[in-house]
Coordinates of C-alpha atoms and ligand atoms in Angstrom, one line a residue:
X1 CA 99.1 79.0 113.4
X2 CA 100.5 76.8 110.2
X3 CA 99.5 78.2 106.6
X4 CA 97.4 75.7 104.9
X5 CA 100.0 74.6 102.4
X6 CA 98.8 70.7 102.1
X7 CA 97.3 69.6 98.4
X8 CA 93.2 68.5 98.7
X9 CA 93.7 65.6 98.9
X10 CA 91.3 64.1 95.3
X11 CA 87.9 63.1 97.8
X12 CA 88.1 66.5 99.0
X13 CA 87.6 68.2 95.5
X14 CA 85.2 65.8 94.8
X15 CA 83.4 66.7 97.4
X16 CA 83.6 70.1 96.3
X17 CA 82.2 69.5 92.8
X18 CA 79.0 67.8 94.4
X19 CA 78.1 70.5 96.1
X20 CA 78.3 72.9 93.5
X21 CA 77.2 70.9 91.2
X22 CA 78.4 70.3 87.4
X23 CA 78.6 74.1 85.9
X24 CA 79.7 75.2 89.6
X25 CA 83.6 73.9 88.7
X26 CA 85.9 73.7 86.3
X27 CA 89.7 72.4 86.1
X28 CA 89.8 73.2 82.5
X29 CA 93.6 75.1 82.5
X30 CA 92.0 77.3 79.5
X31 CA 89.2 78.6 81.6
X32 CA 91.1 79.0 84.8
X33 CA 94.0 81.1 83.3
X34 CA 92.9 84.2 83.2
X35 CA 91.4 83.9 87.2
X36 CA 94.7 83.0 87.7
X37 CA 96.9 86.4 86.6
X38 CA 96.9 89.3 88.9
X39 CA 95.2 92.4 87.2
X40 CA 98.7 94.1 86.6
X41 CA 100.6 90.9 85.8
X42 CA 102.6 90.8 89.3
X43 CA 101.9 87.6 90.0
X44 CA 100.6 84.2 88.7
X45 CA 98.9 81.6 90.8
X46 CA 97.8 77.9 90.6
X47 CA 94.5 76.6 92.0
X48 CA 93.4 72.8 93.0
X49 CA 90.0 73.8 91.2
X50 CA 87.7 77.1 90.7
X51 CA 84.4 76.9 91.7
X52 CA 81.5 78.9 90.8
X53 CA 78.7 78.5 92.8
X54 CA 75.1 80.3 92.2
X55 CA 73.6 81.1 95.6
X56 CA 74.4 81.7 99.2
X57 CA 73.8 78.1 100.3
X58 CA 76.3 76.6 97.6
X59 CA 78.6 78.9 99.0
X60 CA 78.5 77.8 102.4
X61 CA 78.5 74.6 101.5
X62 CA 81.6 74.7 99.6
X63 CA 83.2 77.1 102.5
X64 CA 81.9 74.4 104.9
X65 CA 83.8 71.3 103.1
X66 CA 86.6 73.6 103.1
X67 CA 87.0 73.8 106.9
X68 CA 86.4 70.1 107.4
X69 CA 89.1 69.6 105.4
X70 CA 91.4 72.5 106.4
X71 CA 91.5 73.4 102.1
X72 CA 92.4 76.9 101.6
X73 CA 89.9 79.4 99.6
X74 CA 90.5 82.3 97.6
X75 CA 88.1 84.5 97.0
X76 CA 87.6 86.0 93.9
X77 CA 85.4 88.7 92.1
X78 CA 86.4 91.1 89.0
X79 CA 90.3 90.2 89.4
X80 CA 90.8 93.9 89.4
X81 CA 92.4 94.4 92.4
X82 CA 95.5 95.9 92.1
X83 CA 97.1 94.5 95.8
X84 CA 97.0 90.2 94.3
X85 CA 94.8 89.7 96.9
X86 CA 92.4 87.9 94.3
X87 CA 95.1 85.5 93.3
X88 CA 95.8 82.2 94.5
X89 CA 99.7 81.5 95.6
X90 CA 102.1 79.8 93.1
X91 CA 101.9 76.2 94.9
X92 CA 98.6 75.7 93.6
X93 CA 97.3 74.3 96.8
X94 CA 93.7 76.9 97.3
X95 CA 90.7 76.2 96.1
X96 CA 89.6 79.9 93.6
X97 CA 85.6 81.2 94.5
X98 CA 84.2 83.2 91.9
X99 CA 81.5 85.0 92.8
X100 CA 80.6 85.8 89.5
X101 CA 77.3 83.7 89.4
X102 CA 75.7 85.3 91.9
X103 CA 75.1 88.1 90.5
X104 CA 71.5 88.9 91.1
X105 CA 69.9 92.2 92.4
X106 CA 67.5 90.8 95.2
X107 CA 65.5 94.0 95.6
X108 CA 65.3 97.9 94.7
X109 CA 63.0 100.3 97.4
X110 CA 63.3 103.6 95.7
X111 CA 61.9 104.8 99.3
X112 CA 64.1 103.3 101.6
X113 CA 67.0 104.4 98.8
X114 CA 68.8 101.2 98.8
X115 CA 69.8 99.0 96.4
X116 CA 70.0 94.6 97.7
X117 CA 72.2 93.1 95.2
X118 CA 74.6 89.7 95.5
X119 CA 78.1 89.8 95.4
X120 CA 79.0 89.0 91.8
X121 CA 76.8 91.8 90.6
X122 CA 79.4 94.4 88.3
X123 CA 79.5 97.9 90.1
X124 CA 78.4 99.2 86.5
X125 CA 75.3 96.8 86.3
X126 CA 74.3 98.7 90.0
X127 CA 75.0 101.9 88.8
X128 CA 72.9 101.6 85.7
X129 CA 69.7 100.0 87.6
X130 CA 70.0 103.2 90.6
X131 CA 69.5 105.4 87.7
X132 CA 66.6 103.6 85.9
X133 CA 65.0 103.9 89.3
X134 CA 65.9 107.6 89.2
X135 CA 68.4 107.3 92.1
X136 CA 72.6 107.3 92.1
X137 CA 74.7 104.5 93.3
X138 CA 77.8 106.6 93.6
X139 CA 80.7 104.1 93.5
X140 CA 82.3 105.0 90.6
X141 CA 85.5 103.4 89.3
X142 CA 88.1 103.0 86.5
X143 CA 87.2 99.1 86.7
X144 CA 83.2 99.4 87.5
X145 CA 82.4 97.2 83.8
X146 CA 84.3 94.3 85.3
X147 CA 84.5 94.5 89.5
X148 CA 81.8 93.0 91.1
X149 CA 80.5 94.8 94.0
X150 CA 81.9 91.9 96.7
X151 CA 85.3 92.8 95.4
X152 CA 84.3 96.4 96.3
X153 CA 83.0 96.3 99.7
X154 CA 85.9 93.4 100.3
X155 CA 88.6 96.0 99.1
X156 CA 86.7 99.1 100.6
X157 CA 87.0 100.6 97.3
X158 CA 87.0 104.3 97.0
X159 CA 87.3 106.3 93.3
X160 CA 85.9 109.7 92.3
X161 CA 83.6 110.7 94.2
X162 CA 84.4 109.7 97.7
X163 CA 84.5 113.3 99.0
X164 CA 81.1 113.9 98.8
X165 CA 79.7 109.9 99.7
X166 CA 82.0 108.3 101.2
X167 CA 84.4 104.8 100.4
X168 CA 82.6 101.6 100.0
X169 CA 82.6 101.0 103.7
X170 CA 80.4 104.1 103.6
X171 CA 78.0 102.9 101.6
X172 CA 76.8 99.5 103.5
X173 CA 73.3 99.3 105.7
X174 CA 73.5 95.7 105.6
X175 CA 75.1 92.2 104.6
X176 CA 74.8 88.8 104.0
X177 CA 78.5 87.0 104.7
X178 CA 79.7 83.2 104.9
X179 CA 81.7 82.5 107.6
X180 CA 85.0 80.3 107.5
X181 CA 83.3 77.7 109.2
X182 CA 80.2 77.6 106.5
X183 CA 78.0 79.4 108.6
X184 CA 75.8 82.4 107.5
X185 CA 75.3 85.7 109.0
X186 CA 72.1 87.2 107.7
X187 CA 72.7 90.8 107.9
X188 CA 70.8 92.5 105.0
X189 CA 69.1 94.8 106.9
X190 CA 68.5 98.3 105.3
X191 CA 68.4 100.4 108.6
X192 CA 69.9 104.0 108.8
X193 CA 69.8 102.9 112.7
X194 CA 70.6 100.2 113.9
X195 CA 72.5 100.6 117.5
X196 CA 72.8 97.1 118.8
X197 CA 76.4 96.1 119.7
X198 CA 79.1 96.0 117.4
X199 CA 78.9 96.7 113.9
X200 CA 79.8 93.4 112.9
X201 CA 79.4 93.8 109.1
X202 CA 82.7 96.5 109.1
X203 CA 84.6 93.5 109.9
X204 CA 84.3 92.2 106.4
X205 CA 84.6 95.4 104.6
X206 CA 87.8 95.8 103.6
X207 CA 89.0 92.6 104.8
X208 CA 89.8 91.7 101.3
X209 CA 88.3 88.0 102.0
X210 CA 90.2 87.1 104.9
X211 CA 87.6 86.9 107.5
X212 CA 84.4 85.8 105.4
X213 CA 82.8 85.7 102.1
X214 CA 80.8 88.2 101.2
X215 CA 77.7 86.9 99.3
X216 CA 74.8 90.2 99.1
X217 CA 74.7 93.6 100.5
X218 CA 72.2 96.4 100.8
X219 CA 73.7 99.1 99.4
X220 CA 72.6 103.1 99.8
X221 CA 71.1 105.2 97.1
X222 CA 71.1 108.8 96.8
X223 CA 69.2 111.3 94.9
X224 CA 69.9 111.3 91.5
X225 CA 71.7 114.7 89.9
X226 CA 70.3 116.9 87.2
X227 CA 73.3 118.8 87.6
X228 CA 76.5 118.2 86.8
X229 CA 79.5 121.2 86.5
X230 CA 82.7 120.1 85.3
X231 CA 86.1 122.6 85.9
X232 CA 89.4 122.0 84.2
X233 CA 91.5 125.0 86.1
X234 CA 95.0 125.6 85.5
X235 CA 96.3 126.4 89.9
X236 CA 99.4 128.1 90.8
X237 CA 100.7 125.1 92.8
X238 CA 98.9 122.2 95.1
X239 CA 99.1 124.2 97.8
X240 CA 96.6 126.6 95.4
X241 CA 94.6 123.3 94.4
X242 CA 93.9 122.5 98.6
X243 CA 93.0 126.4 98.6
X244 CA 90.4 125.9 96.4
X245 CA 89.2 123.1 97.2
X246 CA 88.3 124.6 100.5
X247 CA 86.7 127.6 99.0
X248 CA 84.9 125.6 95.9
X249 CA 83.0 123.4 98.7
X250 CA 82.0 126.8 100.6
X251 CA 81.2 128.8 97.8
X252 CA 78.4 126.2 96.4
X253 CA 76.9 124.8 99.3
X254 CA 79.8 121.5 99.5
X255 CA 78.3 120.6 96.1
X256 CA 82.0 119.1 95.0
X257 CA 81.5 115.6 94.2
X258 CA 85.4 115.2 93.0
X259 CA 88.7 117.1 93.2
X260 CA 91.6 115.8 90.9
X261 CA 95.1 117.1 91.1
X262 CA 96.9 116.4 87.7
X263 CA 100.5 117.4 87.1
X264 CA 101.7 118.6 83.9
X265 CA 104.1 115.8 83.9
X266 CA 100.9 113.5 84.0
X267 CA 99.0 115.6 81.9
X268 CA 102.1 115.6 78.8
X269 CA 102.0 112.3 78.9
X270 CA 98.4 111.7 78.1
X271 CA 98.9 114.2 75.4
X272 CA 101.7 112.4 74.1
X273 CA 100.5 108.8 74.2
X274 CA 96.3 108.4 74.2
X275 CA 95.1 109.5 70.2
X276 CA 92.3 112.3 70.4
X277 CA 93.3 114.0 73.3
X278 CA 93.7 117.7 73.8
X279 CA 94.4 120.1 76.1
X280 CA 91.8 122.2 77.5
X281 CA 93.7 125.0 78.1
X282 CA 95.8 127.2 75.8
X283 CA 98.6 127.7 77.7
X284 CA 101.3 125.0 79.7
X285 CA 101.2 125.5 83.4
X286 CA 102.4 122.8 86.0
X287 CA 99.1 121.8 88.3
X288 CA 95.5 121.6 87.1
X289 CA 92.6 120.8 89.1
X290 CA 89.6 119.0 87.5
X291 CA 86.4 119.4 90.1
X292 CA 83.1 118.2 89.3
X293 CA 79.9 120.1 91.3
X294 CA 76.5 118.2 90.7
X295 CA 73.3 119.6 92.9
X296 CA 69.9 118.1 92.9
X297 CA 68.5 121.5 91.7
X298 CA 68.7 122.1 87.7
X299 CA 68.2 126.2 87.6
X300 CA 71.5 127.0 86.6
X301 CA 72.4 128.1 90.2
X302 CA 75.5 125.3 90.7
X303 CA 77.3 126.9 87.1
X304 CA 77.0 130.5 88.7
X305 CA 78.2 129.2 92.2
X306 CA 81.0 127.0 90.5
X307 CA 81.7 130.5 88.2
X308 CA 81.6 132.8 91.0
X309 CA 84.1 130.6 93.3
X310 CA 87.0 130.4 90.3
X311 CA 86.7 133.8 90.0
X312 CA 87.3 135.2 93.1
X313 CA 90.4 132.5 93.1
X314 CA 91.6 133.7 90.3
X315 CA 91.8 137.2 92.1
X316 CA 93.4 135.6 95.1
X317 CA 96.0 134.4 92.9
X318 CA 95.6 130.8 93.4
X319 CA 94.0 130.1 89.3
X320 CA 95.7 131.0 86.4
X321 CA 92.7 129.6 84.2
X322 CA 90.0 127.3 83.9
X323 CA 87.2 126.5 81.4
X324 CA 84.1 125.1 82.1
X325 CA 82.7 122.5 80.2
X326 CA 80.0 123.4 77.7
X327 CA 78.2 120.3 77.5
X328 CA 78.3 117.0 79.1
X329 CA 80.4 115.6 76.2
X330 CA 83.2 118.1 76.7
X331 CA 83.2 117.2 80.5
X332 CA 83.9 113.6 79.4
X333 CA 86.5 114.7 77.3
X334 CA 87.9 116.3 80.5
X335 CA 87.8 113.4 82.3
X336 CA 89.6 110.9 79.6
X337 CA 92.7 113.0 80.5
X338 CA 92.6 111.9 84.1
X339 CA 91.7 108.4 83.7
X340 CA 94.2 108.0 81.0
X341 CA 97.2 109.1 83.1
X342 CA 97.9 104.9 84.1
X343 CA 97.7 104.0 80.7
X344 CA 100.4 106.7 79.5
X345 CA 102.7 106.4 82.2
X346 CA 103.2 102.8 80.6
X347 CA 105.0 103.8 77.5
X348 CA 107.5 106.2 79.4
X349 CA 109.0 102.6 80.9
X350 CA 108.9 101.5 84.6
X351 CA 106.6 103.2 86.7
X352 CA 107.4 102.6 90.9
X353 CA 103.3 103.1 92.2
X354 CA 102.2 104.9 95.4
X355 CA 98.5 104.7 96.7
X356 CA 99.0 106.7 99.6
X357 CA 96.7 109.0 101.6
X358 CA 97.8 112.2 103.9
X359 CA 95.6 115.0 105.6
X360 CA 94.0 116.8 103.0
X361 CA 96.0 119.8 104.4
X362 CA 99.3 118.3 104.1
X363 CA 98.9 117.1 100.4
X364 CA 101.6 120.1 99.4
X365 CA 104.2 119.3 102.0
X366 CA 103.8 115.4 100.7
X367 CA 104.3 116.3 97.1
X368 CA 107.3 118.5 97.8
X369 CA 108.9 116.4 100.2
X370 CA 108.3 112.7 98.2
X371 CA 109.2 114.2 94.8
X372 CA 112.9 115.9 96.3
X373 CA 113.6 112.6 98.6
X374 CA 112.7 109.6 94.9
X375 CA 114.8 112.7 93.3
X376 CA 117.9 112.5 95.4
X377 CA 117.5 108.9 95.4
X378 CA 117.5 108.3 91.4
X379 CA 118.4 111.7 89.6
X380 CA 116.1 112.3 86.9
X381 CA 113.2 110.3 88.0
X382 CA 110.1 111.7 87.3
X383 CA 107.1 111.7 89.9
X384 CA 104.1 111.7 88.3
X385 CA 101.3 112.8 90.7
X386 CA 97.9 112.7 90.1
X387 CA 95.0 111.5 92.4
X388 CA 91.8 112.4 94.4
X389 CA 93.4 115.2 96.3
X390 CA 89.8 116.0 97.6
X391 CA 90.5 112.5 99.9
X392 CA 93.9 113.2 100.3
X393 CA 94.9 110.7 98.7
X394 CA 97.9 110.8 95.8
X395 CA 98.4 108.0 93.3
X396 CA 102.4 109.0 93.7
X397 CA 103.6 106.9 90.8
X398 CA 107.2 107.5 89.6
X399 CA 108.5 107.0 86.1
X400 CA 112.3 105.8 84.8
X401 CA 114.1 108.7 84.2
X402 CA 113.4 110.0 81.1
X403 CA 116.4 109.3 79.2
X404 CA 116.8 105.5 79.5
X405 CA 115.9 103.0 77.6
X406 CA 112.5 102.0 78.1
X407 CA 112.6 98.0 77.7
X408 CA 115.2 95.7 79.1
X409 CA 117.5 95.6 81.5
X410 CA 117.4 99.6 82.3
X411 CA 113.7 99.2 82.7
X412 CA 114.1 96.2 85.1
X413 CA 117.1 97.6 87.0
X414 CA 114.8 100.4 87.9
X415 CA 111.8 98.5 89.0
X416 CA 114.0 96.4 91.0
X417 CA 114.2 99.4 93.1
X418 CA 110.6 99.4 93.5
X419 CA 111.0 98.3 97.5
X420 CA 113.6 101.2 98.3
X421 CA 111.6 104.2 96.6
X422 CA 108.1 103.0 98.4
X423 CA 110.2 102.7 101.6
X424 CA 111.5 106.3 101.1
X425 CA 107.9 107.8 100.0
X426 CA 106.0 105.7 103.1
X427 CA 108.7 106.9 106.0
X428 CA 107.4 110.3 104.6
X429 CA 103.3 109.5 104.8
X430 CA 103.6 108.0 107.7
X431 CA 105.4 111.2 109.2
X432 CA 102.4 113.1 107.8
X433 CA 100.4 110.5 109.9
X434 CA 98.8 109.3 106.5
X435 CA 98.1 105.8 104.7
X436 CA 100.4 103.9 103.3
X437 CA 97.0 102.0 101.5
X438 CA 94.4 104.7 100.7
X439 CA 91.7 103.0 98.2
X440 CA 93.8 99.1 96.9
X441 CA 94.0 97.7 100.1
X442 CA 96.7 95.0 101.1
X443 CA 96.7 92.1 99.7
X444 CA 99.8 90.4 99.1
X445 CA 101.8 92.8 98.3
X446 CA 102.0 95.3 101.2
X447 CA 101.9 92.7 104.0
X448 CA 105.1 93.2 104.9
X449 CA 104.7 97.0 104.7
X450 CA 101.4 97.3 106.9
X451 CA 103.8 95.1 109.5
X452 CA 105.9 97.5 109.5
X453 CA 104.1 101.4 109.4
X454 CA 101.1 99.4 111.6
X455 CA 101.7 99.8 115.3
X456 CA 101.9 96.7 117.4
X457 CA 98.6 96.8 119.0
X458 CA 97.0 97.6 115.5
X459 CA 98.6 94.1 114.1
X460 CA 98.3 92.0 117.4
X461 CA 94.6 93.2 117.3
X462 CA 94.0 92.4 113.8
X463 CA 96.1 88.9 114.2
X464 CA 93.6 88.2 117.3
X465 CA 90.5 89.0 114.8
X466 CA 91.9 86.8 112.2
X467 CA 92.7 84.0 114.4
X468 CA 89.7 83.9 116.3
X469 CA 87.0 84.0 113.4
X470 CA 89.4 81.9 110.7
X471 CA 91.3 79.6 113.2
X472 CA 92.3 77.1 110.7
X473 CA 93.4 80.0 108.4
X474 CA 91.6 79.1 105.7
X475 CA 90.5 82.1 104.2
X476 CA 92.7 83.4 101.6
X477 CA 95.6 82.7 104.0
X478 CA 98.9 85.4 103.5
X479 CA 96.9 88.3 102.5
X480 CA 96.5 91.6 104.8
X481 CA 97.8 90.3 108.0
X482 CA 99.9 86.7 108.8
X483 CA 98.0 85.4 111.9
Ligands
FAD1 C1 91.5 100.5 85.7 C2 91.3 100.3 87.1 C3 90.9 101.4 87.9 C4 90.7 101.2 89.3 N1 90.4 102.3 90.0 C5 90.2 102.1 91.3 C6 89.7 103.3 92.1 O1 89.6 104.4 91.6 N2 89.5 103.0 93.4 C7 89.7 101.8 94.0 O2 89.5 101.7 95.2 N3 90.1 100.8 93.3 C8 90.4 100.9 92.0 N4 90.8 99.8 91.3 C9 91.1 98.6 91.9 C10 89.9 97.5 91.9 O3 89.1 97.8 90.8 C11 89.1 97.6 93.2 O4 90.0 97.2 94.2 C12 87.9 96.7 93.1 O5 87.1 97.1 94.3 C13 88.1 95.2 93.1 O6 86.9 94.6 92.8 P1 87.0 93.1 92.1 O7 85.6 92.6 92.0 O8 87.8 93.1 90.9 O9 87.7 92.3 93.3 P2 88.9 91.2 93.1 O10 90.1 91.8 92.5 O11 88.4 90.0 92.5 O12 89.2 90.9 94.7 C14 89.8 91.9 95.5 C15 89.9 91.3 96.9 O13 88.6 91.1 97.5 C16 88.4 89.7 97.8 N5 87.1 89.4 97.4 C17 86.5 89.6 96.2 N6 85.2 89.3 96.2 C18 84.9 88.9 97.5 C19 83.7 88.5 98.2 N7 82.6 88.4 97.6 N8 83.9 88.2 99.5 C20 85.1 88.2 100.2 N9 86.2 88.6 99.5 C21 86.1 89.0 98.2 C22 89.5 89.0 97.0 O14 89.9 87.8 97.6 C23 90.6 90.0 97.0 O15 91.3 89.9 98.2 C24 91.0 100.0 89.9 C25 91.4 98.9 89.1 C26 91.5 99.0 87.7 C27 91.9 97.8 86.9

């Protein structure tokens, strides 16, 4: 099948512009620059025109004129994602969708616990109107004030607290999705069972816009916490972190909501480079695990349970310390120093990223093996691992060695080796039989490694999917897998 690569042709985007009516578009440079610039500046892109339309009709009517016309559509929600699956290619050829218009929350049933809200709606905005209905929408993310909930359920996002409910894709009942042809599947149907053929709606989770567009969902709710535990523990090593993990979500009734591993490495840096930090601890050691417990039940049992678990760990010899945070303000404090780690890795130069995913249980061998193979490949480098262990999943990212330059040529020199290390550090995932994507997705940039660690029936199967429901490859062509 040929990539859409042919400019709309001027009728075409007029077309467009009709059916969205006048503040559905724009083609103002200004306003379309920042859609344009992948979250972590990898790429830039050109677009023939960004629409924004308002409602699921002007949607499908745009995707509609689109596969008339064989006019190529990105998808697009908070530009967050980290894969530039949200960003158009540099010939400028697609037509850009925001979603961000359609951003209304169609319904709330506290008793069904579920949540109807439209695409554009910001994960934060969904979050906040759960709790005012005295429930939890647990998707939880370093980007929830800007990504949109499409982007989410498009990317399968994960964050904190998968461990206890689950990735995006786990959090669905129903959804409302535009087809590449313009047509609409009404799926917003807030069942907990629902047997009737295929699942059709996990075909456009995750699929990062390449089968559909995702205009509403109904989302699940969950009991709202009253309390929340928050551990900073100093562990012997990961394979002490896994330990007690294991033991932390037996000893309080699998209350653990989130499981960080944080190096020392990591945790220096955030010391070093983000102002009004401290660590917890009084002591340096070289792992830490930061858990948060929450229970439905506010007696004061979960702080014994969580109290009683590090303690006997501490006898087993797998904690060195811990603290316990006093007050919900301290446990925020706790976790600035894990979602810092990103921002201070980037004054320590070029940082080669992982977002890789292995059996919980071989989280230790990964670690040991990755960091010795990027270390016999450049001496000195310095892996910084941190990540939701609790998943198994390692945000493996590797800084310059520590002596270089930090700018300039060195800097560059060592990113261009970016390609090599993630080759070397995915042979060794996929050995563990683990993911070479565990929460970004694909996008654009790891087409050519899903290709490869995919097997052949896995990519002919997804090609076949694509092919059959996009056949004029219009939807956000080149991303996840080349049909
Ligand atoms: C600081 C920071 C922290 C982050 N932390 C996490 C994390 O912990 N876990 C995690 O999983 N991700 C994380 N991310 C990545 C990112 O936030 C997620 O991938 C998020 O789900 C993307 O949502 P978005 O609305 O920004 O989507 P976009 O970036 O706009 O789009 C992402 C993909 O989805 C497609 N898409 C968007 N909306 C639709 C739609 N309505 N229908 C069909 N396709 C659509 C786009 O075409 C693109 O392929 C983080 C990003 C940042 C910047």
């Amino acid at each position: 099948m040929a990539t859409v690569l042919k400019q709309p042709p001027a009728a075409t985007l007029e077309r467009l512009k009709t059916a969205i009516g006048a503040k559905g578009w724009t083609a103002d440079p200004a306003e379309m620059s920042p859609h344009l610039l992948e979250e972590r500046g990898h790429y830039r892109g050109r677009a023939a025109l960004l629409l924004r339309p308002a409602t699921t009709a002007e949607v499908a009517a745009a995707v509609r004129i689109c596969a008339e016309t064989g006019t190529a559509i990105v998808p697009q929600g908070g530009n967050t994602g980290m894969m530039g699956g949200a960003t158009p290619f540099e010939h400028g050829n697609e037509i850009l969708l925001s979603l961000s218009r359609l951003n209304r929350i169609r319904a709330l049933d506290p008793l069904n616990y579920t949540l109807t809200a439209e695409a554009g709606c910001i994960l934060a905005n969904l979050q906040k109107a759960a709790d005012d209905a005295d429930r939890l929408f647990p998707l939880s993310l370093g980007a929830e004030g800007t990504c949109q909930i499409g982007g989410n359920l498009s990317t399968n996002a994960g964050g904190v607290q998968v461990l206890r409910y689950g990735m995006a894709r786990d959090l669905v009942l129903g959804l409302e999705v535009v087809l590449p042809d313009g047509q609409v599947i009404e799926g917003l149907r807030g069942l907990r069972k629902d047997n009737t053929g295929y699942d059709l709606k996990q075909l456009f989770l995750g699929a990062e816009g390449t089968l559909g567009v995702i205009t509403a969902a109904v989302l699940k709710l969950f009991p709202r916490p009253r309390e929340v535990e928050t551990a900073f523990v100093a562990v012997r090593d990961p394979a002490a972190a896994i330990e007690l993990l294991a033991r932390t979500r037996s000893g309080t009734g699998d209350a653990v909501t989130a499981f960080e591993l944080i190096s020392r490495t990591a945790l220096d840096m955030v010391l070093t480079h983000i102002p009004g930090t401290a660590d917890p601890l009084s002591a340096k050691h070289e792992w830490y695990a930061l858990i948060d417990c929450s229970s439905g039940d506010s007696g004061g049992g979960l702080r014994e349970a969580v109290e009683r678990t590090l303690a006997d760990a501490m006898e087993a010899g797998l904690v060195i310390d811990a603290t316990l945070a006093a007050s919900a303000q301290q446990g925020k404090a706790m976790w600035r120093l894990r979602d810092s780690i990103t921002e201070a890795q980037k004054p320590e130069g070029g940082s080669i990223k992982h977002d890789v995913s292995v059996p919980v249980s071989s989280v230790p061998a990964f670690i040991a093996e990755a960091s010795a193979a990027v270390a016999r490949a450049i001496p000195g480098i310095r892996p910084v691992a941190f990540g939701h262990v609790g998943d198994g999943h390692i945000h493996f990212n590797v800084s310059q060695p520590a002596g270089e330059p930090k700018q300039g040529a060195p800097r560059d020199a060592y990113l261009a080796r970016w390609g090599e290390i993630n080759r070397i550090v995915h042979d060794i995932v996929a050995r563990l039989n683990g993911s070479i994507s565990a929460e970004h997705g694909i996008g654009r940039r790891k087409v050519d490694e899903l290709a490869h660690y995919k097997s052949p029936v896995e990519i002919e199967l997804m090609r076949t999917l694509k092919r059959t429901l996009d056949p004029k490859n219009i939807m956000n062509p080149g991303k996840v897998v080349v049909p």
